[in-house]
mmCIF file of C-alpha atoms in Angstrom:
data_model
loop_
_atom_site.group_PDB
_atom_site.id
_atom_site.type_symbol
_atom_site.label_atom_id
_atom_site.label_comp_id
_atom_site.label_asym_id
_atom_site.label_seq_id
_atom_site.Cartn_x
_atom_site.Cartn_y
_atom_site.Cartn_z
ATOM 1 C CA MET A 1 0.001 -0.004 -0.001
ATOM 2 C CA PRO A 2 1.477 3.430 -0.918
ATOM 3 C CA SER A 3 2.400 5.897 1.791
ATOM 4 C CA PRO A 4 -0.160 8.642 2.456
ATOM 5 C CA ILE A 5 0.364 11.704 0.284
ATOM 6 C CA THR A 6 0.634 14.726 2.585
ATOM 7 C CA TYR A 7 1.977 17.463 0.277
ATOM 8 C CA PRO A 8 2.425 18.183 -3.452
ATOM 9 C CA GLY A 9 5.447 16.626 -5.136
ATOM 10 C CA VAL A 10 6.790 13.596 -6.976
ATOM 11 C CA TYR A 11 6.277 10.189 -5.379
ATOM 12 C CA VAL A 12 7.832 6.861 -6.384
ATOM 13 C CA GLU A 13 6.161 3.562 -5.603
ATOM 14 C CA GLU A 14 8.062 0.330 -6.348
ATOM 15 C CA ILE A 15 6.033 -2.690 -7.431
ATOM 16 C CA SER A 16 7.399 -6.234 -7.424
ATOM 17 C CA MET A 17 7.102 -8.078 -10.735
ATOM 18 C CA ARG A 18 6.857 -11.866 -10.852
ATOM 19 C CA LYS A 19 6.124 -12.296 -14.542
ATOM 20 C CA ARG A 20 9.087 -12.637 -16.878
ATOM 21 C CA ILE A 21 9.205 -10.702 -20.140
ATOM 22 C CA PRO A 22 9.600 -13.321 -22.900
ATOM 23 C CA ARG A 23 12.446 -13.024 -25.379
ATOM 24 C CA LEU A 24 11.444 -12.287 -28.949
ATOM 25 C CA ASN A 25 12.613 -14.619 -31.697
ATOM 26 C CA PRO A 26 15.757 -13.274 -33.355
ATOM 27 C CA SER A 27 15.124 -11.636 -36.703
ATOM 28 C CA THR A 28 16.282 -13.589 -39.738
ATOM 29 C CA THR A 29 17.227 -12.881 -43.339
ATOM 30 C CA ALA A 30 16.032 -15.577 -45.751
ATOM 31 C CA PHE A 31 17.430 -16.472 -49.192
ATOM 32 C CA VAL A 32 15.237 -18.629 -51.449
ATOM 33 C CA GLY A 33 16.725 -19.970 -54.657
ATOM 34 C CA ASP A 34 17.855 -22.741 -56.975
ATOM 35 C CA LEU A 35 20.819 -24.694 -55.525
ATOM 36 C CA PRO A 36 22.683 -27.810 -56.766
ATOM 37 C CA SER A 37 21.456 -30.403 -54.248
ATOM 38 C CA GLY A 38 19.943 -30.926 -50.838
ATOM 39 C CA ALA A 39 16.382 -31.140 -49.536
ATOM 40 C CA ARG A 40 13.866 -28.886 -51.236
ATOM 41 C CA ASN A 41 11.693 -26.473 -49.270
ATOM 42 C CA GLN A 42 13.563 -27.230 -46.042
ATOM 43 C CA PRO A 43 15.106 -24.201 -44.265
ATOM 44 C CA ALA A 44 18.767 -24.432 -43.273
ATOM 45 C CA VAL A 45 20.595 -21.931 -41.059
ATOM 46 C CA ILE A 46 23.813 -20.787 -42.766
ATOM 47 C CA THR A 47 26.560 -18.673 -41.191
ATOM 48 C CA THR A 48 29.417 -19.166 -43.707
ATOM 49 C CA LEU A 49 29.774 -19.910 -47.417
ATOM 50 C CA SER A 50 31.462 -23.219 -46.617
ATOM 51 C CA GLU A 51 28.316 -24.262 -44.754
ATOM 52 C CA LEU A 52 26.315 -23.440 -47.892
ATOM 53 C CA ASP A 53 28.401 -25.886 -49.956
ATOM 54 C CA VAL A 54 28.086 -28.589 -47.297
ATOM 55 C CA GLU A 55 24.316 -28.197 -47.064
ATOM 56 C CA PHE A 56 23.479 -27.668 -50.734
ATOM 57 C CA GLY A 57 26.328 -29.232 -52.679
ATOM 58 C CA ALA A 58 29.617 -28.197 -54.281
ATOM 59 C CA GLY A 59 29.140 -25.141 -56.433
ATOM 60 C CA ALA A 60 26.349 -23.683 -54.302
ATOM 61 C CA GLY A 61 28.506 -20.611 -53.718
ATOM 62 C CA SER A 62 28.587 -19.918 -57.472
ATOM 63 C CA THR A 63 24.806 -19.795 -57.861
ATOM 64 C CA ALA A 64 22.819 -16.559 -57.748
ATOM 65 C CA THR A 65 21.854 -17.383 -54.170
ATOM 66 C CA GLY A 66 25.440 -18.128 -53.183
ATOM 67 C CA ILE A 67 26.779 -14.908 -54.736
ATOM 68 C CA SER A 68 24.061 -12.880 -53.024
ATOM 69 C CA LEU A 69 24.789 -14.594 -49.710
ATOM 70 C CA ALA A 70 28.515 -13.813 -50.063
ATOM 71 C CA GLN A 71 27.702 -10.113 -50.425
ATOM 72 C CA PHE A 72 25.346 -10.354 -47.453
ATOM 73 C CA PHE A 73 28.158 -11.684 -45.233
ATOM 74 C CA ALA A 74 30.695 -9.202 -46.635
ATOM 75 C CA ASN A 75 28.475 -6.260 -45.722
ATOM 76 C CA GLY A 76 27.591 -7.208 -42.173
ATOM 77 C CA GLY A 77 25.128 -10.101 -42.291
ATOM 78 C CA ARG A 78 25.851 -12.884 -39.832
ATOM 79 C CA THR A 79 23.178 -15.548 -40.129
ATOM 80 C CA ALA A 80 20.755 -16.463 -42.915
ATOM 81 C CA THR A 81 18.054 -19.026 -43.489
ATOM 82 C CA VAL A 82 18.447 -20.611 -46.940
ATOM 83 C CA ILE A 83 15.837 -22.684 -48.789
ATOM 84 C CA ARG A 84 16.475 -24.632 -51.984
ATOM 85 C CA THR A 85 13.654 -24.409 -54.487
ATOM 86 C CA ALA A 86 12.796 -24.091 -58.169
ATOM 87 C CA ALA A 87 10.939 -21.256 -59.872
ATOM 88 C CA ALA A 88 7.746 -23.318 -60.025
ATOM 89 C CA ASP A 89 7.874 -24.132 -56.307
ATOM 90 C CA ILE A 90 8.514 -20.694 -54.808
ATOM 91 C CA SER A 91 5.148 -20.589 -53.043
ATOM 92 C CA ASP A 92 5.935 -23.916 -51.311
ATOM 93 C CA ALA A 93 9.358 -22.619 -50.268
ATOM 94 C CA LEU A 94 7.861 -19.433 -48.835
ATOM 95 C CA ALA A 95 5.357 -21.473 -46.853
ATOM 96 C CA ALA A 96 8.295 -23.313 -45.251
ATOM 97 C CA LEU A 97 9.970 -20.155 -43.949
ATOM 98 C CA PRO A 98 10.125 -19.741 -40.148
ATOM 99 C CA ASP A 99 7.877 -17.150 -38.516
ATOM 100 C CA HIS A 100 10.686 -14.800 -37.470
ATOM 101 C CA VAL A 101 11.983 -14.051 -40.989
ATOM 102 C CA ASP A 102 11.771 -10.295 -41.526
ATOM 103 C CA LEU A 103 13.960 -9.836 -44.605
ATOM 104 C CA LEU A 104 13.486 -11.891 -47.781
ATOM 105 C CA LEU A 105 15.522 -12.279 -50.992
ATOM 106 C CA LEU A 106 14.930 -14.294 -54.174
ATOM 107 C CA PRO A 107 18.179 -13.661 -56.115
ATOM 108 C CA ASP A 108 17.125 -15.835 -59.087
ATOM 109 C CA THR A 109 14.579 -13.221 -60.242
ATOM 110 C CA ALA A 110 17.495 -11.274 -61.747
ATOM 111 C CA ALA A 111 17.855 -13.941 -64.457
ATOM 112 C CA MET A 112 14.165 -14.775 -64.970
ATOM 113 C CA SER A 113 11.964 -13.721 -67.845
ATOM 114 C CA SER A 114 9.485 -10.975 -66.988
ATOM 115 C CA ALA A 115 6.629 -13.507 -66.863
ATOM 116 C CA LYS A 116 8.393 -15.842 -64.418
ATOM 117 C CA ALA A 117 9.747 -12.932 -62.379
ATOM 118 C CA ASN A 118 6.244 -11.502 -62.181
ATOM 119 C CA ASP A 119 4.931 -14.690 -60.544
ATOM 120 C CA ALA A 120 7.888 -14.977 -58.166
ATOM 121 C CA VAL A 121 7.798 -11.342 -57.111
ATOM 122 C CA ALA A 122 4.036 -11.418 -56.586
ATOM 123 C CA ALA A 123 4.307 -14.519 -54.373
ATOM 124 C CA ALA A 124 7.120 -12.975 -52.326
ATOM 125 C CA GLN A 125 5.272 -9.681 -51.922
ATOM 126 C CA ALA A 126 2.138 -11.459 -50.729
ATOM 127 C CA TRP A 127 4.172 -13.471 -48.236
ATOM 128 C CA ALA A 128 5.939 -10.335 -46.972
ATOM 129 C CA ARG A 129 2.634 -8.519 -46.448
ATOM 130 C CA ARG A 130 1.143 -11.424 -44.503
ATOM 131 C CA ASN A 131 4.207 -11.776 -42.282
ATOM 132 C CA GLY A 132 5.217 -8.152 -41.763
ATOM 133 C CA ALA A 133 8.532 -8.691 -43.550
ATOM 134 C CA MET A 134 10.501 -6.695 -46.150
ATOM 135 C CA TYR A 135 11.269 -8.231 -49.544
ATOM 136 C CA ILE A 136 14.303 -6.949 -51.507
ATOM 137 C CA ILE A 137 13.696 -7.429 -55.249
ATOM 138 C CA ASP A 138 16.686 -8.294 -57.448
ATOM 139 C CA PRO A 139 16.144 -7.031 -61.048
ATOM 140 C CA PRO A 140 18.172 -7.866 -64.192
ATOM 141 C CA ALA A 141 21.292 -5.847 -65.033
ATOM 142 C CA PHE A 142 19.721 -3.192 -67.224
ATOM 143 C CA GLY A 143 21.886 -0.473 -68.701
ATOM 144 C CA ASP A 144 19.743 2.567 -68.029
ATOM 145 C CA MET A 145 16.749 3.799 -66.075
ATOM 146 C CA ALA A 146 14.325 3.419 -69.001
ATOM 147 C CA ASP A 147 14.992 -0.337 -69.085
ATOM 148 C CA ILE A 148 14.557 -0.851 -65.349
ATOM 149 C CA GLN A 149 11.391 1.243 -65.380
ATOM 150 C CA ARG A 150 9.903 -0.933 -68.123
ATOM 151 C CA TRP A 151 10.820 -4.076 -66.208
ATOM 152 C CA ALA A 152 9.325 -2.697 -63.002
ATOM 153 C CA ALA A 153 6.118 -1.948 -64.886
ATOM 154 C CA ASP A 154 5.915 -5.511 -66.237
ATOM 155 C CA VAL A 155 6.844 -6.951 -62.832
ATOM 156 C CA PRO A 156 4.794 -4.795 -60.436
ATOM 157 C CA SER A 157 7.313 -3.600 -57.869
ATOM 158 C CA ARG A 158 5.423 -0.902 -55.965
ATOM 159 C CA ASP A 159 4.417 -2.484 -52.693
ATOM 160 C CA ARG A 160 4.624 -1.333 -49.087
ATOM 161 C CA ASN A 161 6.560 -4.486 -48.114
ATOM 162 C CA SER A 162 9.089 -4.584 -50.951
ATOM 163 C CA VAL A 163 11.923 -2.475 -52.291
ATOM 164 C CA LEU A 164 13.939 -2.593 -55.523
ATOM 165 C CA TYR A 165 17.541 -1.406 -55.849
ATOM 166 C CA HIS A 166 19.316 -0.510 -59.123
ATOM 167 C CA PRO A 167 21.949 -0.677 -60.636
ATOM 168 C CA TRP A 168 24.008 -3.842 -60.137
ATOM 169 C CA LEU A 169 27.310 -3.857 -58.240
ATOM 170 C CA THR A 170 30.787 -4.557 -59.561
ATOM 171 C CA VAL A 171 32.971 -6.690 -57.304
ATOM 172 C CA ALA A 172 36.477 -7.314 -58.639
ATOM 173 C CA ASP A 173 35.866 -8.306 -62.286
ATOM 174 C CA ALA A 174 32.306 -9.553 -61.759
ATOM 175 C CA THR A 175 28.890 -7.902 -61.648
ATOM 176 C CA MET A 176 26.015 -8.967 -59.416
ATOM 177 C CA PRO A 177 22.579 -7.882 -58.230
ATOM 178 C CA PRO A 178 22.615 -5.535 -55.237
ATOM 179 C CA GLY A 179 20.112 -7.328 -52.972
ATOM 180 C CA GLY A 180 22.543 -9.374 -50.890
ATOM 181 C CA ALA A 181 24.865 -6.435 -50.219
ATOM 182 C CA VAL A 182 21.951 -4.186 -49.273
ATOM 183 C CA ALA A 183 20.559 -6.851 -46.929
ATOM 184 C CA GLY A 184 23.989 -6.961 -45.250
ATOM 185 C CA VAL A 185 23.882 -3.183 -44.773
ATOM 186 C CA TYR A 186 20.426 -3.535 -43.219
ATOM 187 C CA ARG A 187 21.799 -6.003 -40.673
ATOM 188 C CA ARG A 188 24.994 -4.036 -40.048
ATOM 189 C CA THR A 189 22.992 -0.894 -39.362
ATOM 190 C CA ASP A 190 20.550 -2.735 -37.090
ATOM 191 C CA ASP A 191 23.447 -4.227 -35.089
ATOM 192 C CA SER A 192 25.578 -1.090 -34.826
ATOM 193 C CA ARG A 193 22.970 1.688 -34.644
ATOM 194 C CA GLY A 194 19.629 0.058 -33.905
ATOM 195 C CA VAL A 195 16.513 -0.718 -35.919
ATOM 196 C CA TRP A 196 15.352 2.903 -35.604
ATOM 197 C CA LYS A 197 18.296 4.186 -37.675
ATOM 198 C CA ALA A 198 17.476 5.022 -41.303
ATOM 199 C CA LEU A 199 19.440 2.971 -43.840
ATOM 200 C CA ALA A 200 21.104 5.981 -45.456
ATOM 201 C CA GLY A 201 24.111 8.240 -44.983
ATOM 202 C CA VAL A 202 27.857 7.686 -44.914
ATOM 203 C CA ALA A 203 27.542 4.741 -42.485
ATOM 204 C CA ALA A 204 25.553 2.799 -45.098
ATOM 205 C CA SER A 205 28.472 2.330 -47.477
ATOM 206 C CA LEU A 206 28.711 -0.947 -49.390
ATOM 207 C CA LEU A 207 31.735 -3.046 -48.494
ATOM 208 C CA GLY A 208 33.737 -5.246 -50.860
ATOM 209 C CA GLY A 209 32.433 -3.659 -54.043
ATOM 210 C CA THR A 210 34.462 -1.667 -56.554
ATOM 211 C CA GLY A 211 31.630 0.338 -58.082
ATOM 212 C CA LEU A 212 28.300 0.292 -59.852
ATOM 213 C CA THR A 213 27.470 -0.894 -63.369
#
């Protein structure tokens, strides 16, 4: 029972708490794509590129998913959930994702035709909306803004739970879609500054790249 209040002022009353505050599930970045081998539509937690090869076969690091994952790690990502799938099975793969995924990538859309990319992007956007996640869209390596704008019109990209980055990155002598690197920056910013920090400014520099196409 609080002490009687006898004059104006600030009073502090301490209350014992017996209930514990539950820990939230850690947030996760998910990569869904075509990989050489391994179980389909089964999530695997990956922390290094060597683990990717062990889980999904030799050469997994050279796939679109593997290249994107390498850029994710290089730019600050630490842990990812990876699912092997085919373009026709993307909906099944998305259904297999754990509940605490909040960042999603489908690197294979960068090499798909507009029709196939349209289906994949639409499925990922719908999943992201239902689960309160953000989906980073990887587009093809177009040469100018007119091309990417036409592609974005054919593959509807305006959605509150998705974002598209352009152009591609150059890393050494290779070029690659920007999604994995950007996802790494998301995680690096969250870890170093907090989730309330906007993903812009000098601290959001891309690491490991040599330029833009």
